[in-house]
Short mmCIF file of C-alpha atoms and ligand atoms in Angstrom, two decimals:
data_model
loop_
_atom_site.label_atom_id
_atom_site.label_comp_id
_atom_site.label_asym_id
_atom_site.label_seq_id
_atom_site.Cartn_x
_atom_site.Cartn_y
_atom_site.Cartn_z
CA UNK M 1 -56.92 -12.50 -16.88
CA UNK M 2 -54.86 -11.59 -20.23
CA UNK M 3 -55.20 -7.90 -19.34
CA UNK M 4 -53.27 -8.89 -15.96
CA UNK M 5 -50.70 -11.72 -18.07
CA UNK M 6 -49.97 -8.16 -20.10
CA UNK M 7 -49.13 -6.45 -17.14
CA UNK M 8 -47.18 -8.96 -15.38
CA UNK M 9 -44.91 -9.88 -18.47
CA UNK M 10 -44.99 -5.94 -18.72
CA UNK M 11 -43.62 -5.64 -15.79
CA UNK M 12 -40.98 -8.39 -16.33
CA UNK M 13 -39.54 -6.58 -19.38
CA UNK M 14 -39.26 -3.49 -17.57
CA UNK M 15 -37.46 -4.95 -14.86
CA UNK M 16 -35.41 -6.80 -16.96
CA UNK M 17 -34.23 -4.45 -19.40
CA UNK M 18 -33.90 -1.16 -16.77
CA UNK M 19 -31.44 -3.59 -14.47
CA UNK M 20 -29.70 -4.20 -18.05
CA UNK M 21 -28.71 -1.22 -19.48
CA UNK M 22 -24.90 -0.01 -18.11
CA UNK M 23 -21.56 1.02 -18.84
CA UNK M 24 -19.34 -1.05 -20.43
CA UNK M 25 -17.16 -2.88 -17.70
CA UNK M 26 -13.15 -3.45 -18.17
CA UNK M 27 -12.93 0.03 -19.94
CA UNK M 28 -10.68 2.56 -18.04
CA UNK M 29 -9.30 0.45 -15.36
CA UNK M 30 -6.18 2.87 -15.58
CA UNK M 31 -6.96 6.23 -16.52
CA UNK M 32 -7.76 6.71 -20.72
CA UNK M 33 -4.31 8.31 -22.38
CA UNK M 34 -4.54 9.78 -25.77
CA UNK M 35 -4.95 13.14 -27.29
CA UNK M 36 -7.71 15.28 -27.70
CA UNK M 37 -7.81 17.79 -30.51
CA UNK M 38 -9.73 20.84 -28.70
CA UNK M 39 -6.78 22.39 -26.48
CA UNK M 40 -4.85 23.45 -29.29
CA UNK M 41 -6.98 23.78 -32.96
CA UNK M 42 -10.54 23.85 -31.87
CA UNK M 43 -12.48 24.12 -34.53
CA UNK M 44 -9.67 24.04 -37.03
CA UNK M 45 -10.26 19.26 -37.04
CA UNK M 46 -9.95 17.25 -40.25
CA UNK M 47 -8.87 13.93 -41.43
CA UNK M 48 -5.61 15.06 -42.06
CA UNK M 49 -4.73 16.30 -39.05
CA UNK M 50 -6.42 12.93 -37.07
CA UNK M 51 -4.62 10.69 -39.55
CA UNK M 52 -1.09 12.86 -39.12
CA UNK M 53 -1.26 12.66 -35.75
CA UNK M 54 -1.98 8.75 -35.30
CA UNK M 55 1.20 8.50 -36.99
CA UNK M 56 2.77 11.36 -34.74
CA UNK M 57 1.20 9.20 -31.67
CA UNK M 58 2.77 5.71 -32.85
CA UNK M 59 6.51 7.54 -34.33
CA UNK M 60 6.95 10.01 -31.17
CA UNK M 61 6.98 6.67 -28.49
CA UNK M 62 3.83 8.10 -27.34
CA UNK M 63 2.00 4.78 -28.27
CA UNK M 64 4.68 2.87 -26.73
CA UNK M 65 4.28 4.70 -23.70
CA UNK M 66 0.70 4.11 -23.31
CA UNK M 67 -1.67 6.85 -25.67
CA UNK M 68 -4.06 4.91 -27.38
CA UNK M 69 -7.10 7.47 -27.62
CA UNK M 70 -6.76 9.93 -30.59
CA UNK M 71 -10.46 11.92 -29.88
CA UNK M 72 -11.89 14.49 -32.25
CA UNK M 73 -13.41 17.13 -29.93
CA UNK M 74 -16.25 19.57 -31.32
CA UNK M 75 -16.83 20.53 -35.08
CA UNK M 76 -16.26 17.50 -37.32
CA UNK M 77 -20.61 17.78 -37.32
CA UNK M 78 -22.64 17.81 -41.15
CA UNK M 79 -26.29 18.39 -40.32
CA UNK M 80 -28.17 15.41 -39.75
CA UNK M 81 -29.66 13.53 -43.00
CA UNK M 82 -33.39 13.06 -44.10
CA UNK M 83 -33.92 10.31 -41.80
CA UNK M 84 -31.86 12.21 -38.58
CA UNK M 85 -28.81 10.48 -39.33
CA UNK M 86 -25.79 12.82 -37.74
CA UNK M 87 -23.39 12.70 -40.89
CA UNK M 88 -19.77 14.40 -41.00
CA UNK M 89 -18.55 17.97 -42.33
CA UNK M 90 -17.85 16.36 -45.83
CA UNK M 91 -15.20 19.03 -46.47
CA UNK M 92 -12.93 17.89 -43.68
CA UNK M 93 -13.65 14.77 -43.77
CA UNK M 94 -14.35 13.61 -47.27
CA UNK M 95 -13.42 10.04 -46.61
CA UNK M 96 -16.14 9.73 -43.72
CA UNK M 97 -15.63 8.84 -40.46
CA UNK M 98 -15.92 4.56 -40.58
CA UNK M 99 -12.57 5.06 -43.06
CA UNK M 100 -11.03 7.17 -40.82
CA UNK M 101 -11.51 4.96 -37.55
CA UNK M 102 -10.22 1.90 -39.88
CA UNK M 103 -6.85 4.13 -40.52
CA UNK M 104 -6.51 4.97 -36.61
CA UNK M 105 -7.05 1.32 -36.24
CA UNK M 106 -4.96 0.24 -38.55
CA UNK M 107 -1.89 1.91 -35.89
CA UNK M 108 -3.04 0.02 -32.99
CA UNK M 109 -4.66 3.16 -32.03
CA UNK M 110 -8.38 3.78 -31.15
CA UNK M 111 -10.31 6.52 -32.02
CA UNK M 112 -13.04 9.14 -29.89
CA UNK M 113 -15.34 11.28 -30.89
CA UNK M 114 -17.42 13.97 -29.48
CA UNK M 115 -21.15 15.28 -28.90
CA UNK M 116 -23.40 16.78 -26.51
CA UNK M 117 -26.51 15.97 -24.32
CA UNK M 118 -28.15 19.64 -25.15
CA UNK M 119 -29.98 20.16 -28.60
CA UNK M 120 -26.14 21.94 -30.14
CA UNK M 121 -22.75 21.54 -28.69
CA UNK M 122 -21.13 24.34 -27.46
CA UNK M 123 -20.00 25.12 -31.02
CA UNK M 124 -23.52 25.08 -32.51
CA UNK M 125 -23.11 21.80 -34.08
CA UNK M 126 -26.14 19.35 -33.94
CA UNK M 127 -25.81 17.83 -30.10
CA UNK M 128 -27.46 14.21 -29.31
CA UNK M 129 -30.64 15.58 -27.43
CA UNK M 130 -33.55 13.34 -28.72
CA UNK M 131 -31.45 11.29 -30.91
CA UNK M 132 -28.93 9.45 -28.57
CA UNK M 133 -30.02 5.80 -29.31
CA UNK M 134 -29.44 6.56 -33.49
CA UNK M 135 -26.22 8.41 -32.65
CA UNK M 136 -24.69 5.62 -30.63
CA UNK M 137 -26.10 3.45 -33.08
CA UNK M 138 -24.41 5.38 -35.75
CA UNK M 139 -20.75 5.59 -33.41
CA UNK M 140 -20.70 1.61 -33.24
CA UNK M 141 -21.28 1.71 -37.22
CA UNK M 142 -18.13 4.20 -37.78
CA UNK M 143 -16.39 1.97 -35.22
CA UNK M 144 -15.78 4.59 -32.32
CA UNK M 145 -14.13 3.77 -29.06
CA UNK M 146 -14.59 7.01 -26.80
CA UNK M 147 -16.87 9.45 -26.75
CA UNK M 148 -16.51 13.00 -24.80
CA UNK M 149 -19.85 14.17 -23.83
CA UNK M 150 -20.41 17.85 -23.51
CA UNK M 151 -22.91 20.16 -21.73
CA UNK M 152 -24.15 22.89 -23.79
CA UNK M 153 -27.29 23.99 -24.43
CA UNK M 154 -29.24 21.58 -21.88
CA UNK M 155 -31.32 23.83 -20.32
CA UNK M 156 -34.08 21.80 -18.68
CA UNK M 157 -31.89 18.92 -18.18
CA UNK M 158 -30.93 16.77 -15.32
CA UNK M 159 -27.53 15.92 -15.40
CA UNK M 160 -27.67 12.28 -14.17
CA UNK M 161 -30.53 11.15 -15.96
CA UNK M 162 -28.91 12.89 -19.57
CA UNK M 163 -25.94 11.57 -18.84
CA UNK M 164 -27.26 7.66 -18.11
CA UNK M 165 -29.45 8.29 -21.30
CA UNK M 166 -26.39 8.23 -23.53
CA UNK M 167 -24.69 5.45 -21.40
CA UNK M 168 -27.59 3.39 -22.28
CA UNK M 169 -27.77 4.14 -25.95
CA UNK M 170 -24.30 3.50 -26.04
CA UNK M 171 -24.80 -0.07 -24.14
CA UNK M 172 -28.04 -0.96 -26.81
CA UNK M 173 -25.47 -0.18 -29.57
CA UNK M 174 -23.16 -3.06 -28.40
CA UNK M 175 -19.50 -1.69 -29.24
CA UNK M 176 -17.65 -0.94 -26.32
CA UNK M 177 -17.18 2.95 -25.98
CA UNK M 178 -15.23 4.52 -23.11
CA UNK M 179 -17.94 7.53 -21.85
CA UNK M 180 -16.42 10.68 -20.84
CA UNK M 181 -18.71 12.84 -19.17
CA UNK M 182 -17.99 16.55 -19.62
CA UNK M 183 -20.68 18.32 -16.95
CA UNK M 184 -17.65 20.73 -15.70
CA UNK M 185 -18.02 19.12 -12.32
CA UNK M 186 -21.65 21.46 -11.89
CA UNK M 187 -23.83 18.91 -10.54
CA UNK M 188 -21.15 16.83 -8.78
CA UNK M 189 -20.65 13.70 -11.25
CA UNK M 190 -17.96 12.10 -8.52
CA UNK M 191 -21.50 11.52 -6.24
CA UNK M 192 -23.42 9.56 -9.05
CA UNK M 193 -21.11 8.73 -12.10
CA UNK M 194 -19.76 5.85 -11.40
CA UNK M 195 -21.81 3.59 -13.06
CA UNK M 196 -22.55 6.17 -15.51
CA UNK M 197 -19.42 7.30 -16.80
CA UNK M 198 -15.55 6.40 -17.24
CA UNK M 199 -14.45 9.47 -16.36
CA UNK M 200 -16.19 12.83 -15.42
CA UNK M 201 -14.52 16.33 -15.95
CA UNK M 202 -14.07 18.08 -12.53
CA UNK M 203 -13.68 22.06 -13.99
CA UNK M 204 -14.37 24.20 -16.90
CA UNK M 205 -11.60 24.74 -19.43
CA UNK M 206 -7.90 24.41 -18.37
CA UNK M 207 -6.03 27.16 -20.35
CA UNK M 208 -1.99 27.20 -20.86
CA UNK M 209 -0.56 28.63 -17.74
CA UNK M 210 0.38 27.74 -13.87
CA UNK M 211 -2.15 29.68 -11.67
CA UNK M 212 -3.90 32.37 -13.79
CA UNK M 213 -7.70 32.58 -13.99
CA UNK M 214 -8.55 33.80 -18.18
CA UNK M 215 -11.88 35.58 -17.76
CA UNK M 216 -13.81 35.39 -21.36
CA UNK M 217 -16.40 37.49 -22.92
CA UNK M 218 -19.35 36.23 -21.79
CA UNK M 219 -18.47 35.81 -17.97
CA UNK M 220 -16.72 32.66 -18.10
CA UNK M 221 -13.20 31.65 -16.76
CA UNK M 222 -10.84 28.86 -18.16
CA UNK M 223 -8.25 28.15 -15.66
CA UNK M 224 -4.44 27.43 -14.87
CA UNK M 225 -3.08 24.47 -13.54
CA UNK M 226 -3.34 25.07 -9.97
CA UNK M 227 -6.36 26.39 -10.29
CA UNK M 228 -7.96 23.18 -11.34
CA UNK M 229 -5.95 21.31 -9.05
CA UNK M 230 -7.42 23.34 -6.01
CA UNK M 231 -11.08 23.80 -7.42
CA UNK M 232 -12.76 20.94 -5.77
CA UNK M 233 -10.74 20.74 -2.66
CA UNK M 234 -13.77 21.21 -0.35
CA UNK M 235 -15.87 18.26 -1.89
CA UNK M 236 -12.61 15.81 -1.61
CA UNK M 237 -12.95 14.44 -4.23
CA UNK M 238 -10.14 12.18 -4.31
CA UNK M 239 -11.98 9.46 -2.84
CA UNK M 240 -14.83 9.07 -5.51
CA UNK M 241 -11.75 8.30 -7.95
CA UNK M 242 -10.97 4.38 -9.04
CA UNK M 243 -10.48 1.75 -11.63
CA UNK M 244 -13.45 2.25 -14.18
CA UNK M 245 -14.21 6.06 -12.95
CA UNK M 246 -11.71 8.99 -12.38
CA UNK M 247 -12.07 12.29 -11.98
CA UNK M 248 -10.88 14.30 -15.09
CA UNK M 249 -8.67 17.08 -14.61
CA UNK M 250 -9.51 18.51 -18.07
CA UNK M 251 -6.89 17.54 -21.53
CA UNK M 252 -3.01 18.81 -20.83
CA UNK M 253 -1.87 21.99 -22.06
CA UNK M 254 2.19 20.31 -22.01
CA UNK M 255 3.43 21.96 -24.95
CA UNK M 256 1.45 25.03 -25.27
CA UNK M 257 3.31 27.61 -24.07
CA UNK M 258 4.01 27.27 -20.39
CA UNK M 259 7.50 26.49 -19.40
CA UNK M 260 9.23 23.63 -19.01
CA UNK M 261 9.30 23.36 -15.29
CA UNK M 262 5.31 23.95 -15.32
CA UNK M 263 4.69 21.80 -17.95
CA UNK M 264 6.35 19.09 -15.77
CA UNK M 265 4.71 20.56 -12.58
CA UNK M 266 1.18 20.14 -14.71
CA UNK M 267 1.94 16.25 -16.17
CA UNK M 268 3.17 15.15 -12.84
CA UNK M 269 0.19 15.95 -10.97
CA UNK M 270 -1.81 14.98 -13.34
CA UNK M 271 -0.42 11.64 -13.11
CA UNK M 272 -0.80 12.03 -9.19
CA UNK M 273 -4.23 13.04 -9.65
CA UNK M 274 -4.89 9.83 -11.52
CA UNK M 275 -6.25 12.39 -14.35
CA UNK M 276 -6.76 10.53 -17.72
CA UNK M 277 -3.37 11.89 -19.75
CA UNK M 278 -4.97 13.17 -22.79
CA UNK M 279 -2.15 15.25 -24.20
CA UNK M 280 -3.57 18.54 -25.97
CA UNK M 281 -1.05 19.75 -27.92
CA UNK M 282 0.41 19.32 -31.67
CA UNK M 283 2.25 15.77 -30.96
CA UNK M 284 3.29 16.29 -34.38
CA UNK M 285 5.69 18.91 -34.25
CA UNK M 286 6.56 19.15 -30.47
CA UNK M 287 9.92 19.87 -28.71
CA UNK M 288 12.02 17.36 -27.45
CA UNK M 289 11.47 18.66 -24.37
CA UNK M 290 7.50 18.42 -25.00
CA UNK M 291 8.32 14.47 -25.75
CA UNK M 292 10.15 13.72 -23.16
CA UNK M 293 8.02 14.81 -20.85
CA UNK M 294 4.75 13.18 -22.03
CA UNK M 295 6.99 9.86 -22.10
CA UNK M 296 8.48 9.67 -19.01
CA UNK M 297 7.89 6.45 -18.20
CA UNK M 298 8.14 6.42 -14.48
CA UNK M 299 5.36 9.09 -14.13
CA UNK M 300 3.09 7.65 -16.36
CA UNK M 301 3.48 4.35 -14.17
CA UNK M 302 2.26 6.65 -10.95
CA UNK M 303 -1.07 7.44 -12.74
CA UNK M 304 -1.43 4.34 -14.45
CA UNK M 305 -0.89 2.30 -11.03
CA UNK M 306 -3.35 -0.47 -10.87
CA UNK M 307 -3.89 0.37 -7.06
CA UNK M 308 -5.64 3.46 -8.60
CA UNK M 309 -5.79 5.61 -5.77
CA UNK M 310 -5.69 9.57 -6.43
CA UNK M 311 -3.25 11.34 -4.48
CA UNK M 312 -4.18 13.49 -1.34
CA UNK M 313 -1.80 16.52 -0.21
CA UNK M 314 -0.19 15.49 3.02
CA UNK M 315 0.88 19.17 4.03
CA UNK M 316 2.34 22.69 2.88
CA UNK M 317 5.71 23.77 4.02
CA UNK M 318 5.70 27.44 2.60
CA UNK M 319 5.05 27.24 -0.73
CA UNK M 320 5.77 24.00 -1.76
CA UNK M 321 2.69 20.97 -1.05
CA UNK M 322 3.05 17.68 -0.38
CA UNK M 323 1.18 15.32 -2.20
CA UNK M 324 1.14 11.70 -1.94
CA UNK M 325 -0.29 8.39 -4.22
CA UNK M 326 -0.01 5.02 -2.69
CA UNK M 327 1.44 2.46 -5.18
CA UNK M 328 -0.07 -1.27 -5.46
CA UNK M 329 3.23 -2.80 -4.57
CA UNK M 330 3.46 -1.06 -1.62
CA UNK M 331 5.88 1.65 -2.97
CA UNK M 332 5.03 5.11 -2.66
CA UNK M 333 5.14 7.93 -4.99
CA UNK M 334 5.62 11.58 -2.93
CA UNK M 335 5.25 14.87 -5.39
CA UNK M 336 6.70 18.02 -3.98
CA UNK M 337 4.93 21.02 -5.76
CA UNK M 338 6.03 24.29 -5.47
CA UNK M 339 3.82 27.00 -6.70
CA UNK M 340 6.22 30.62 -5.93
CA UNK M 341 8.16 31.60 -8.32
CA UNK M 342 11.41 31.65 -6.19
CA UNK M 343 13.14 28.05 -5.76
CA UNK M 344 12.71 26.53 -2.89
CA UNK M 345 15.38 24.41 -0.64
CA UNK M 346 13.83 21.63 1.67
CA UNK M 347 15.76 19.28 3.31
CA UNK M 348 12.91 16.66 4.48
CA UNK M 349 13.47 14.32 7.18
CA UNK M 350 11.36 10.85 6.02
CA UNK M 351 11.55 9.74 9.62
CA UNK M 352 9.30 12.86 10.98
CA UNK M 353 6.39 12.06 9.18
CA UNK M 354 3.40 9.38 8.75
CA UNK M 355 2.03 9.83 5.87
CA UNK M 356 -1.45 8.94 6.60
CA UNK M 357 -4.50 8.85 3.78
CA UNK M 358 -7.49 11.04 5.04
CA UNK M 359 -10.09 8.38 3.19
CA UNK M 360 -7.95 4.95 2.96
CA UNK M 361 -6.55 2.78 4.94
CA UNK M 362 -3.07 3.56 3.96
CA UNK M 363 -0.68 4.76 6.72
CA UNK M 364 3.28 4.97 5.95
CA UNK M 365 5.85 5.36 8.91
CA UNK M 366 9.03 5.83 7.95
CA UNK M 367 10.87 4.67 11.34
CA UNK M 368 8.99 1.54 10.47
CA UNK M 369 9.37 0.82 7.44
CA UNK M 370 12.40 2.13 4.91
CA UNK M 371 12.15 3.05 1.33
CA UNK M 372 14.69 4.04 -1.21
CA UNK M 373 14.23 7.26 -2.82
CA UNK M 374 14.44 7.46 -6.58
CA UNK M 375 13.68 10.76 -8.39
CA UNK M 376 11.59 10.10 -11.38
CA UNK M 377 12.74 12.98 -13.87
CA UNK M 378 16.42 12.26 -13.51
CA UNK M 379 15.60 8.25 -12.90
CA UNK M 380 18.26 8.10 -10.53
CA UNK M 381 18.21 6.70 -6.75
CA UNK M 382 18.78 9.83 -4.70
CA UNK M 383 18.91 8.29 -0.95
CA UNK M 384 17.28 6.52 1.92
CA UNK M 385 14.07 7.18 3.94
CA UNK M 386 16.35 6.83 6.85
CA UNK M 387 17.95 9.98 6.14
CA UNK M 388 17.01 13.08 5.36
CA UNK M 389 16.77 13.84 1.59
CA UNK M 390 17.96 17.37 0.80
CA UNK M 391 17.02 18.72 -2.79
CA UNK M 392 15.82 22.76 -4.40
CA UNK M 393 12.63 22.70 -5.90
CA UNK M 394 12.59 25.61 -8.56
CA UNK M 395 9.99 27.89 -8.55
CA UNK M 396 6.62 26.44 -10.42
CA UNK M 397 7.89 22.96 -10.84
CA UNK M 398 7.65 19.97 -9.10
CA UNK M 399 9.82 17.22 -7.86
CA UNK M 400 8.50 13.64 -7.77
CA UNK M 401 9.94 10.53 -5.89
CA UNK M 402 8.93 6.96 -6.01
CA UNK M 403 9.82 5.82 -2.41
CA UNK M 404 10.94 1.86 -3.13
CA UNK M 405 10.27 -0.39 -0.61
CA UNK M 406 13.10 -2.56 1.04
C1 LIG U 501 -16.37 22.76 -23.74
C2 LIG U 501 -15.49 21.65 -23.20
C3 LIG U 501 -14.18 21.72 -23.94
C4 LIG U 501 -14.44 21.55 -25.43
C5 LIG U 501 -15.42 22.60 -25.92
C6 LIG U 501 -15.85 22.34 -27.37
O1 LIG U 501 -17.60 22.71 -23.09
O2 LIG U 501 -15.30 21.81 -21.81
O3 LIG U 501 -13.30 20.73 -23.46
O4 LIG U 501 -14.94 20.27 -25.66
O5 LIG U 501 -16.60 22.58 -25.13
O6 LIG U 501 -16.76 23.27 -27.83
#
């Protein structure tokens, strides 16, 4: 009789706490925006540069405009103490890490962190494998608010169940942690993640230029913009995107290197993409032009649109696509993206086209219904859906409209 009490109350606790366990709601209900220190000093993190640029983030208008997230990526590791304790490289950051989420704090700011479900992260710093519960545990004592979560060196591993080991750990610790699963898109996070994860990266590693593939030592690629864009075309995975789980285009390379019109071209479909905006470049000493791009207010708007649906591309008319994100108050945001090098002059007649979603229910016809064009890099109202809009798209760049509705 006790033997079978044991099992039964056994049982109960099972149940109980395996139905518990899961990620923390309200988190991500518009995609993350931060920074992310990986894309342009890699290794080269301390508190310096974290502190510097959560002052960069709050003086530039970036924090105005939305970043919140400043996120060390790999190599701020010590070795993990006597008792397994993960502890920081004391010679960048000497004042530890708890001080050092109190200063980004202290901005309004939050602050992310990074580690791996393999044994080392792809650095060879000490990765979570075996000790996620005491790492979380350790994140919610520093006072971390996102952490990226890497794949290296998990040979052996299942993907989902790694992945929902660390979102439990972080759920046991108890401070709420935005989880950013890093898989490279392998084993298809948009079919499981989204009670796993926040976000889920879709690619390997974006590198600084439009359409190039950079082939390493080592046989592995980083890739251009539009290389990412396309890479997942044939799983659409536009409609596994939403409030609380989005499909991460990899951290933005505006600012580091490409030109302007690409950088634009890259930020804007981002934002289409509903792509967290984790900028990736030196906010601290960045061109105007870098600025004013990460800041324009009206694009961030389209990716942070509560509707939170990810844009799908409508057609190609030579080399210039289509793509198109319905709003939540029933305006319409249309991105023309051309990806020759020569300009290209389109003169597109609204009233010719429904623009209907492939996965949603959204269907817009424009000899229904008429919307007023406004471009969103020059902030100006351009026209009418009733008439045809002419305009040149240059060569790698993009135009974006936000059709208004009357
Ligand atoms: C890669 C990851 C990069 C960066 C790097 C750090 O796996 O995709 O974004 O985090 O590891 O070593």
């Amino acid at each position: 009789m006790k033997k079978i009490a044991f099992i039964v109350l056994g049982l109960f606790v099972f149940a109980s706490t395996s139905t518990m366990a899961q990620k923390f709601d309200g988190l991500a209900e518009t995609p993350p925006m931060g920074w992310n220190s990986w894309n342009e000093f890699g290794c080269n993190v301390d508190e310096d540069l974290i502190k510097e640029t959560a002052d960069a983030m709050v003086e530039s208008g970036m924090k105005e405009a939305g970043y919140e997230y400043v996120n060390i990526d790999d190599c701020w590791h010590g070795e993990r103490d006597e008792d397994g304790n993960i502890t920081v490289d004391k010679e960048k950051f000497p004042s530890g890490m708890k001080a050092l989420a109190d200063y980004v704090h202290s901005k309004g700011l939050k602050l992310g962190i990074y580690s791996d479900a393999g044994y080392t992260t792809c650095a060879g710093y000490p990765g979570s494998r075996g000790y996620e519960y005491q790492d979380a545990q350790t994140y919610a004592e520093w006072g971390i608010d996102y952490l990226k979560y890497d794949w290296c060196d998990t040979e052996g591993l299942a993907a989902e169940g790694a992945y929902m080991t660390m979102r439990d750990a972080l759920a046991a610790a108890g401070n709420p942690v935005v989880f950013s699963i890093c898989e490279w898109g392998t084993a298809h996070p948009w079919e499981w993640a989204d009670d796993v994860g926040h976000a889920w990266r879709i690619s390997g590693d974006i590198y600084p230029c439009f359409d190039c593939e950079y082939k390493h030592e080592g046989g592995w690629s980083s890739w251009g913009v539009t290389k990412i864009i396309d890479m997942r075309k044939d799983q659409e995975i536009r409609q596994y995107s939403g409030p609380g789980h989005w499909n991460d285009y990899d951290m933005m390379e505006v600012g580091n290197g490409m030109k302007a019109g690409e950088d634009r071209a890259h930020f804007a479909m981002w934002a289409m993409l509903n792509s967290p905006l984790i900028a990736g470049n030196d906010i601290r000493d960045m061109s105007d032009q870098t600025r004013k791009i990460l800041t324009n207010e009206e694009v961030i708007a389209v990716n942070q649109d509560p509707e939170g649906v990810e844009a799908w591309r409508y057609t190609v008319m030579d080399s210039t696509g289509v793509w198109v994100k319905p709003l939540a108050d029933g305006d319409i945001a249309v991105a023309f993206l051309n990806r020759s090098q020569e300009d290209h002059e389109i003169n597109f007649t609204w009233t010719n086209h429904v623009f209907g979603d492939p996965h949603f229910d959204y269907s817009f016809d424009f000899t229904e219904t008429e919307y007023l064009v406004r471009d969103l890099w020059s902030g100006k109202n351009i026209g009418s859906t009733q008439k045809s809009t002419r305009f040149t798209v240059p060569g790698h760049d993009l135009n974006i409209y936000r059709l208004i509705k009357q």
